[in-house]
Amino acid sequence: MALGAGLLQQASASLPTVSINGTAFYANGQRFYIRGIDYQPGGSSDPVDPLADKSTCTRDITYFQQLGINAVRVYSVDNSVSHDDCMSALDAAGIYLILDVNSAKYSLNRDDPQPSYNPTYLQSVFATMDVFSKYDNTLAFFSGNEVINDTMQSTACAPYIKAVTRDMKQYQGDQQLRKIPIGYSAADVSSNRYETAQFMACGTPDEQSDFFAFNDYSWCDPSSFQQSGWDQKVELFKNYSLPIFLSEYGCNTNTRQFEEVASLYSTQMTGVYSGGLVYEYSQEDSNYGLVNINGNSVSTRPDFDALKSAFSNTSNPTGDGGIITGNKAPSCPSKSSTWLPSSDALPAMPSGATQYLSKGAGTGPGLQGNNNEGSQNAGGASTATATPGSGAPSTTPTMGGNGDGSSTANGSPGSSSSGSASGLLIPEFSFGPIVCTLIALFWTGVGASLL
């Protein structure tokens, strides 16, 4: 543990906030690239908050620093407890947090999303935002992860995912929270990948995501920029209007050498992409681990050394990395044989949730929920369709000191609408089928199987 203490002491505290300008992230006026890992010891079978226990996070930060990363993604946290110790330790180590706001008990249900989009669910989402918006090293929030998968029916869930993003942005503005970017982590499914990206970026500003990320396991060593098909994805997204990064990567079909790192942080890709997150820190059933954890003991695996070497041998491009600028928001995708939504209509925020916009969400329910119950069948679901633009915040979000001097607020801060309930369009929510197949777990970790 002496090594960990020494490493922590070498780093300085108070990281600059990261913001978005155009299609890239910036910190202190400089292009920012996400160079991180996915972090959830115990995996989906044992959802434990790794940022709620100081001894756990400080143990692992030692290894984060050895890898040379600047970000971790955490899939599930307890929004009823303090995270001051671990967030401070991450900050001191120069590490940002990218956080999923859902948990096993508080998430959208792929099988039947309409009932699960309810006030109890949104209260938990908003409470998580309250807890983590105060930390300067919270880099981004994910409103969902792989809710849409490789079945055509699952694309009917897209309006609900986008409604959650809109609601989070409205809550952020009305509660005067720091404007932390909000976006979606998508599965890399060729039949709907680009339609999902288009849908998250189209529509009125209050509905648009701040960024788009996807989980990509298509580069399996030994491979190349062309052989993996990554060159085609760069071409596909070169005119996209939002920042893009990989929320999971690191195919384990063969021995992992992480050859893709050299391309991801080169100008082959940095004109479009802003880095990514390797799956995953701890060894779980899916066999992607960089380390083994046994009690409080950590031992590194060969993949750890391979990733450490790949990162240390790869520098970020100089200047702006060739970022493509001036891209405009796309039109919403049309209904097709692979995409079910027939319009860009979204459900209105459930009427029982609009109270949180003015009074705040209060204490979150935690991982176990109130009375050990979750949100999916809690009642009070939305039954109306929102008027486009009705989710604009009534006040301007706190910018938190943009490193590049730009304004990143989306939406119309001067809107007279103080809640989605005031923007109802019709009494019955009727776009698209609501059966989406499977349960929306808050993470899957099996992106490779979707390709």
XYZ file of C-alpha atoms in Angstrom:
451
model
C 0.000 0.000 0.000
C 3.010 2.288 0.336
C 3.208 2.503 -3.442
C -0.398 3.667 -3.622
C 0.125 6.349 -0.985
C 3.143 7.649 -2.837
C 1.334 7.819 -6.140
C -1.616 9.630 -4.607
C 0.680 12.223 -3.063
C 2.311 12.965 -6.419
C -0.899 14.159 -8.046
C -2.494 17.553 -7.584
C -6.116 18.108 -6.614
C -8.842 20.230 -8.203
C -9.066 18.974 -11.743
C -10.489 21.445 -14.273
C -14.056 20.712 -15.335
C -14.491 19.136 -18.765
C -16.964 20.699 -21.182
C -18.083 20.321 -24.784
C -17.530 22.668 -27.681
C -18.813 21.441 -31.015
C -17.835 17.797 -31.473
C -15.083 17.544 -28.855
C -14.364 17.716 -25.132
C -12.129 20.410 -23.644
C -10.395 21.088 -20.326
C -8.510 24.321 -19.643
C -8.911 25.271 -23.287
C -7.183 22.116 -24.535
C -8.684 19.148 -26.388
C -9.519 16.389 -23.876
C -9.332 12.701 -24.767
C -10.949 10.040 -22.588
C -8.297 7.461 -21.738
C -9.990 5.200 -19.240
C -11.412 1.891 -18.055
C -14.776 0.509 -16.960
C -14.860 -0.053 -13.205
C -17.431 -2.141 -11.318
C -15.825 -4.795 -9.074
C -18.308 -7.620 -8.611
C -19.961 -6.994 -11.975
C -23.683 -7.162 -12.593
C -24.107 -10.213 -10.354
C -22.997 -8.278 -7.267
C -23.890 -4.584 -7.662
C -21.804 -2.827 -5.032
C -20.912 0.861 -5.176
C -17.094 1.006 -5.564
C -17.060 4.732 -4.794
C -18.779 4.476 -1.417
C -15.880 2.772 0.398
C -12.597 4.671 0.744
C -10.481 1.574 1.296
C -11.780 0.001 -1.927
C -11.316 2.979 -4.198
C -7.913 4.005 -2.829
C -6.712 0.417 -3.237
C -7.726 0.474 -6.891
C -6.577 4.016 -7.660
C -3.024 2.735 -7.192
C -3.519 0.536 -10.257
C -5.379 3.230 -12.201
C -2.316 5.428 -11.857
C 0.005 2.662 -12.973
C -2.080 2.362 -16.140
C -1.902 6.118 -16.707
C -5.653 6.598 -17.172
C -7.637 9.815 -16.746
C -11.190 8.421 -16.403
C -13.241 5.544 -15.031
C -16.775 4.548 -15.894
C -18.934 3.278 -13.026
C -22.210 1.537 -13.902
C -24.053 1.680 -10.586
C -23.776 3.740 -7.398
C -25.660 4.138 -4.135
C -27.270 7.575 -4.371
C -28.172 7.630 -0.667
C -24.612 7.862 0.701
C -21.625 10.214 0.511
C -18.926 9.769 -2.110
C -16.707 12.605 -0.934
C -13.702 10.454 0.027
C -13.459 8.487 -3.206
C -14.241 11.404 -5.487
C -11.573 13.451 -3.708
C -9.076 10.604 -4.060
C -9.853 10.250 -7.762
C -9.480 14.003 -8.210
C -6.102 13.965 -6.470
C -5.011 11.177 -8.805
C -6.077 13.136 -11.900
C -9.031 10.861 -12.692
C -12.524 11.829 -13.863
C -15.764 9.874 -13.416
C -18.206 8.918 -16.180
C -21.335 7.667 -14.444
C -24.415 5.654 -15.394
C -27.441 7.034 -13.529
C -29.375 3.753 -13.571
C -29.162 0.741 -11.273
C -30.578 -2.778 -11.257
C -33.748 -1.710 -9.417
C -34.075 1.741 -11.030
C -33.937 1.460 -14.816
C -36.069 1.261 -17.947
C -37.550 -2.114 -18.815
C -36.948 -3.281 -22.386
C -39.907 -5.633 -22.139
C -42.355 -2.842 -21.377
C -40.733 0.612 -21.123
C -43.858 2.727 -20.681
C -44.703 1.650 -17.087
C -41.047 1.831 -16.038
C -40.756 5.465 -17.148
C -42.344 6.828 -13.975
C -41.795 9.358 -11.135
C -40.109 6.840 -8.816
C -37.533 6.042 -11.470
C -36.842 9.687 -12.300
C -36.519 10.606 -8.604
C -33.653 8.126 -8.353
C -32.031 9.451 -11.549
C -32.288 13.055 -10.355
C -30.987 12.152 -6.877
C -27.899 10.596 -8.479
C -27.336 13.806 -10.412
C -27.603 15.818 -7.193
C -24.981 13.683 -5.461
C -22.377 13.785 -8.241
C -22.888 17.206 -9.833
C -20.972 18.872 -7.004
C -17.722 17.144 -7.953
C -15.563 18.917 -10.535
C -14.205 15.567 -11.710
C -17.606 14.197 -12.721
C -17.098 14.270 -16.481
C -20.366 12.871 -17.886
C -23.621 11.055 -17.149
C -25.031 8.132 -19.136
C -28.827 8.101 -19.333
C -28.798 4.472 -20.458
C -26.621 1.584 -21.617
C -27.441 -0.816 -24.472
C -31.195 -0.614 -23.910
C -31.478 -0.914 -27.688
C -29.780 -4.118 -28.787
C -29.628 -6.331 -31.875
C -33.360 -6.919 -32.173
C -35.514 -4.644 -34.294
C -38.214 -4.564 -31.594
C -35.790 -3.021 -29.091
C -35.549 0.161 -31.191
C -39.046 1.048 -29.925
C -37.359 1.926 -26.623
C -35.480 4.837 -28.219
C -38.084 7.533 -27.353
C -38.010 6.574 -23.671
C -34.218 6.717 -23.507
C -34.253 10.111 -25.181
C -36.994 11.326 -22.827
C -34.789 10.453 -19.843
C -31.927 12.444 -21.391
C -34.275 15.411 -21.932
C -35.572 15.186 -18.354
C -32.044 15.059 -16.943
C -31.097 18.166 -18.913
C -34.202 19.992 -17.698
C -33.558 19.007 -14.081
C -29.948 20.102 -14.431
C -31.024 23.523 -15.631
C -33.949 24.120 -13.287
C -31.933 23.011 -10.240
C -28.929 25.083 -11.338
C -26.575 22.120 -11.293
C -23.262 22.255 -13.109
C -23.747 21.439 -16.780
C -22.236 17.981 -16.869
C -22.633 16.435 -20.352
C -25.420 13.841 -20.678
C -25.568 11.123 -23.335
C -26.275 7.505 -24.178
C -24.051 4.397 -24.319
C -25.190 2.291 -27.277
C -24.556 -1.253 -28.422
C -22.476 -1.507 -31.590
C -25.130 -3.134 -33.769
C -24.711 -2.569 -37.492
C -28.450 -2.690 -38.220
C -29.340 0.249 -35.973
C -26.068 1.867 -34.847
C -26.340 4.953 -37.010
C -30.100 5.307 -36.615
C -29.616 5.311 -32.830
C -26.934 7.971 -33.148
C -29.157 10.083 -35.411
C -32.131 9.774 -33.075
C -30.127 10.898 -30.040
C -28.854 13.969 -31.908
C -31.995 15.090 -33.768
C -34.954 17.180 -32.677
C -35.151 20.340 -30.590
C -32.084 21.326 -28.502
C -33.677 20.282 -25.207
C -34.107 16.741 -26.561
C -30.640 16.297 -28.064
C -27.931 14.369 -26.263
C -24.719 16.222 -25.455
C -22.591 13.327 -26.765
C -22.944 9.802 -28.161
C -20.952 6.747 -27.067
C -21.048 3.129 -28.103
C -19.568 -0.172 -26.969
C -17.297 -1.600 -29.672
C -15.652 -5.041 -29.619
C -14.958 -5.319 -33.351
C -11.164 -4.851 -33.157
C -9.870 -8.306 -32.131
C -6.067 -8.538 -32.049
C -4.231 -9.126 -34.273
C -6.047 -6.611 -36.453
C -5.746 -3.172 -38.022
C -7.646 0.051 -38.544
C -8.957 -1.275 -41.862
C -9.384 -4.964 -40.989
C -11.438 -4.155 -37.880
C -13.772 -1.885 -39.817
C -12.951 1.079 -37.594
C -12.027 3.074 -40.698
C -15.605 2.643 -41.953
C -17.052 3.856 -38.652
C -14.892 6.974 -38.728
C -16.173 7.625 -42.245
C -19.769 6.988 -41.128
C -19.578 9.482 -38.262
C -17.400 12.196 -39.816
C -20.418 14.486 -40.313
C -22.005 13.735 -36.936
C -22.922 16.714 -34.766
C -21.984 15.392 -31.290
C -18.745 14.263 -29.609
C -18.219 10.496 -29.883
C -16.234 8.095 -27.719
C -16.129 4.360 -27.010
C -17.900 3.513 -23.761
C -16.502 -0.040 -23.859
C -13.831 -1.649 -26.025
C -11.299 -4.476 -25.870
C -12.269 -7.676 -27.701
C -11.074 -10.785 -25.815
C -11.561 -13.359 -28.566
C -7.758 -13.628 -28.851
C -4.905 -12.501 -26.609
C -5.401 -8.795 -25.989
C -2.490 -6.545 -26.946
C -4.693 -3.449 -27.247
C -3.310 -2.587 -30.661
C -6.386 -0.409 -31.199
C -5.079 2.159 -28.703
C -2.532 3.439 -31.237
C -5.291 4.143 -33.778
C -7.841 5.491 -31.301
C -5.478 8.261 -30.179
C -4.065 9.041 -33.614
C -5.333 11.458 -36.218
C -6.796 8.461 -38.044
C -9.633 8.783 -35.528
C -9.312 11.925 -33.388
C -10.998 14.090 -36.008
C -14.176 12.245 -35.003
C -13.550 10.278 -31.779
C -12.527 11.528 -28.320
C -11.007 8.332 -26.910
C -12.632 5.535 -24.981
C -12.925 3.180 -22.006
C -11.445 -0.324 -21.857
C -13.668 -3.095 -20.513
C -12.940 -3.829 -17.648
C -10.912 -3.383 -14.461
C -11.736 -6.517 -12.449
C -11.930 -10.110 -13.641
C -15.560 -11.244 -13.698
C -17.424 -14.113 -15.349
C -17.095 -12.556 -18.817
C -13.267 -12.806 -18.669
C -12.355 -9.218 -19.569
C -10.485 -8.353 -16.371
C -7.247 -6.415 -16.090
C -6.767 -7.498 -12.459
C -7.861 -10.253 -10.096
C -9.425 -9.193 -6.787
C -9.404 -11.605 -3.843
C -10.762 -9.929 -0.728
C -8.661 -6.779 -0.425
C -5.802 -8.216 -2.454
C -5.267 -7.172 -6.077
C -2.994 -8.916 -8.582
C -2.485 -7.814 -12.165
C -3.243 -10.007 -15.161
C -1.368 -10.069 -18.510
C -3.994 -7.755 -19.998
C -3.039 -5.114 -17.414
C 0.559 -5.058 -18.602
C -0.523 -5.040 -22.252
C -2.811 -2.049 -21.731
C -0.232 -0.225 -19.638
C 2.290 -0.663 -22.448
C -0.184 0.432 -25.135
C -1.079 3.597 -23.229
C 2.534 4.492 -22.391
C 3.571 4.081 -26.032
C 0.728 6.229 -27.386
C 0.588 9.998 -26.985
C -2.353 12.219 -27.820
C -2.118 14.239 -31.034
C -0.907 17.808 -30.722
C -3.209 20.778 -31.209
C -6.878 20.041 -31.831
C -6.301 16.517 -33.158
C -7.837 17.441 -36.507
C -11.329 17.720 -35.041
C -14.015 18.166 -37.678
C -16.128 21.231 -36.935
C -19.306 22.829 -38.203
C -21.434 19.688 -38.358
C -25.196 20.231 -38.062
C -27.767 18.181 -36.148
C -29.136 15.381 -38.323
C -32.715 14.740 -39.312
C -34.447 12.060 -37.275
C -34.356 8.594 -38.864
C -37.436 7.328 -40.673
C -39.249 4.139 -39.800
C -37.745 1.184 -41.655
C -37.311 -2.579 -41.505
C -34.681 -2.077 -38.783
C -36.028 1.027 -36.994
C -39.499 1.143 -35.422
C -40.109 4.753 -34.246
C -42.178 6.454 -36.912
C -41.559 10.003 -35.675
C -39.408 11.973 -33.259
C -42.233 12.229 -30.703
C -41.256 11.641 -27.060
C -43.327 10.849 -23.989
C -43.974 13.783 -21.679
C -42.328 13.726 -18.283
C -44.695 11.863 -15.917
C -46.828 14.464 -14.138
C -45.796 13.141 -10.735
C -42.143 13.855 -11.503
C -42.457 17.537 -12.471
C -42.423 18.531 -8.775
C -38.728 17.627 -8.645
C -37.866 20.350 -11.161
C -38.687 23.039 -8.609
C -38.159 21.420 -5.219
C -35.367 18.947 -5.993
C -35.290 15.167 -5.818
C -34.279 14.727 -2.191
C -32.395 11.693 -0.905
C -32.033 8.802 -3.322
C -33.349 5.291 -2.645
C -29.916 3.637 -2.834
C -29.124 0.336 -4.523
C -31.668 -1.672 -2.554
C -34.525 0.799 -2.909
C -37.204 1.799 -0.464
C -38.536 -1.300 1.312
C -36.278 -3.312 -1.027
C -38.466 -2.380 -3.974
C -37.443 -0.761 -7.221
C -39.151 1.533 -9.694
C -40.267 -0.531 -12.671
C -43.797 -1.202 -11.402
C -44.145 1.801 -9.113
C -46.983 3.415 -11.078
C -47.624 6.954 -12.288
C -46.195 6.414 -15.767
C -46.478 9.005 -18.501
C -49.580 8.754 -20.710
C -49.040 11.807 -22.910
C -46.774 12.957 -25.703
C -44.569 16.012 -25.197
C -44.609 19.103 -27.365
C -41.157 19.509 -28.948
C -39.190 22.066 -26.952
C -41.252 21.700 -23.787
C -38.283 20.216 -21.913
C -36.148 23.346 -22.090
C -35.006 24.402 -18.599
C -36.515 27.537 -17.135
C -33.065 28.687 -16.008
C -29.552 28.362 -17.428
C -27.393 25.490 -16.140
C -24.240 26.412 -14.219
C -21.341 26.210 -16.646
C -18.698 25.440 -14.047
C -15.906 27.248 -15.870
C -15.601 26.063 -19.462
C -11.966 25.504 -20.248
C -12.337 26.912 -23.741
C -14.461 29.915 -22.867
C -17.444 28.587 -24.800
C -21.034 28.084 -23.758
C -22.201 24.473 -23.893
C -25.778 24.941 -22.724
C -28.243 23.301 -25.052
C -31.895 24.197 -25.123
C -33.590 27.526 -24.645
C -32.879 28.896 -21.155
C -35.473 31.608 -21.561
C -38.311 29.151 -22.071
C -41.442 29.866 -20.110
C -42.031 26.146 -19.614
C -41.167 25.055 -16.098
C -42.030 21.401 -16.602
C -42.954 18.865 -19.227
C -46.497 18.747 -17.933
C -47.062 22.183 -19.437
C -46.048 20.881 -22.865
C -48.479 18.010 -23.314
C -49.615 17.500 -26.865
C -52.217 14.732 -26.761
C -53.805 12.789 -23.923
C -52.625 9.366 -25.013
C -49.009 8.379 -25.662
C -49.282 6.441 -28.903
C -46.096 6.373 -30.967
C -44.546 3.032 -31.792
C -44.991 -0.315 -30.072
C -43.994 -0.486 -26.431
C -42.837 -4.086 -26.318
C -39.057 -4.045 -26.678
C -37.936 -7.573 -25.715
C -35.784 -8.485 -22.712
C -35.175 -6.657 -19.458
C -33.083 -3.493 -19.509
C -30.217 -4.441 -17.264
C -28.071 -1.475 -16.372
C -25.053 -2.998 -18.049
C -24.332 -6.070 -20.151
C -20.623 -6.384 -20.785
C -21.257 -8.687 -23.722
C -20.910 -6.236 -26.573
C -18.763 -8.655 -28.552
C -21.653 -11.075 -28.857
C -23.782 -8.447 -30.584
C -21.542 -8.194 -33.612
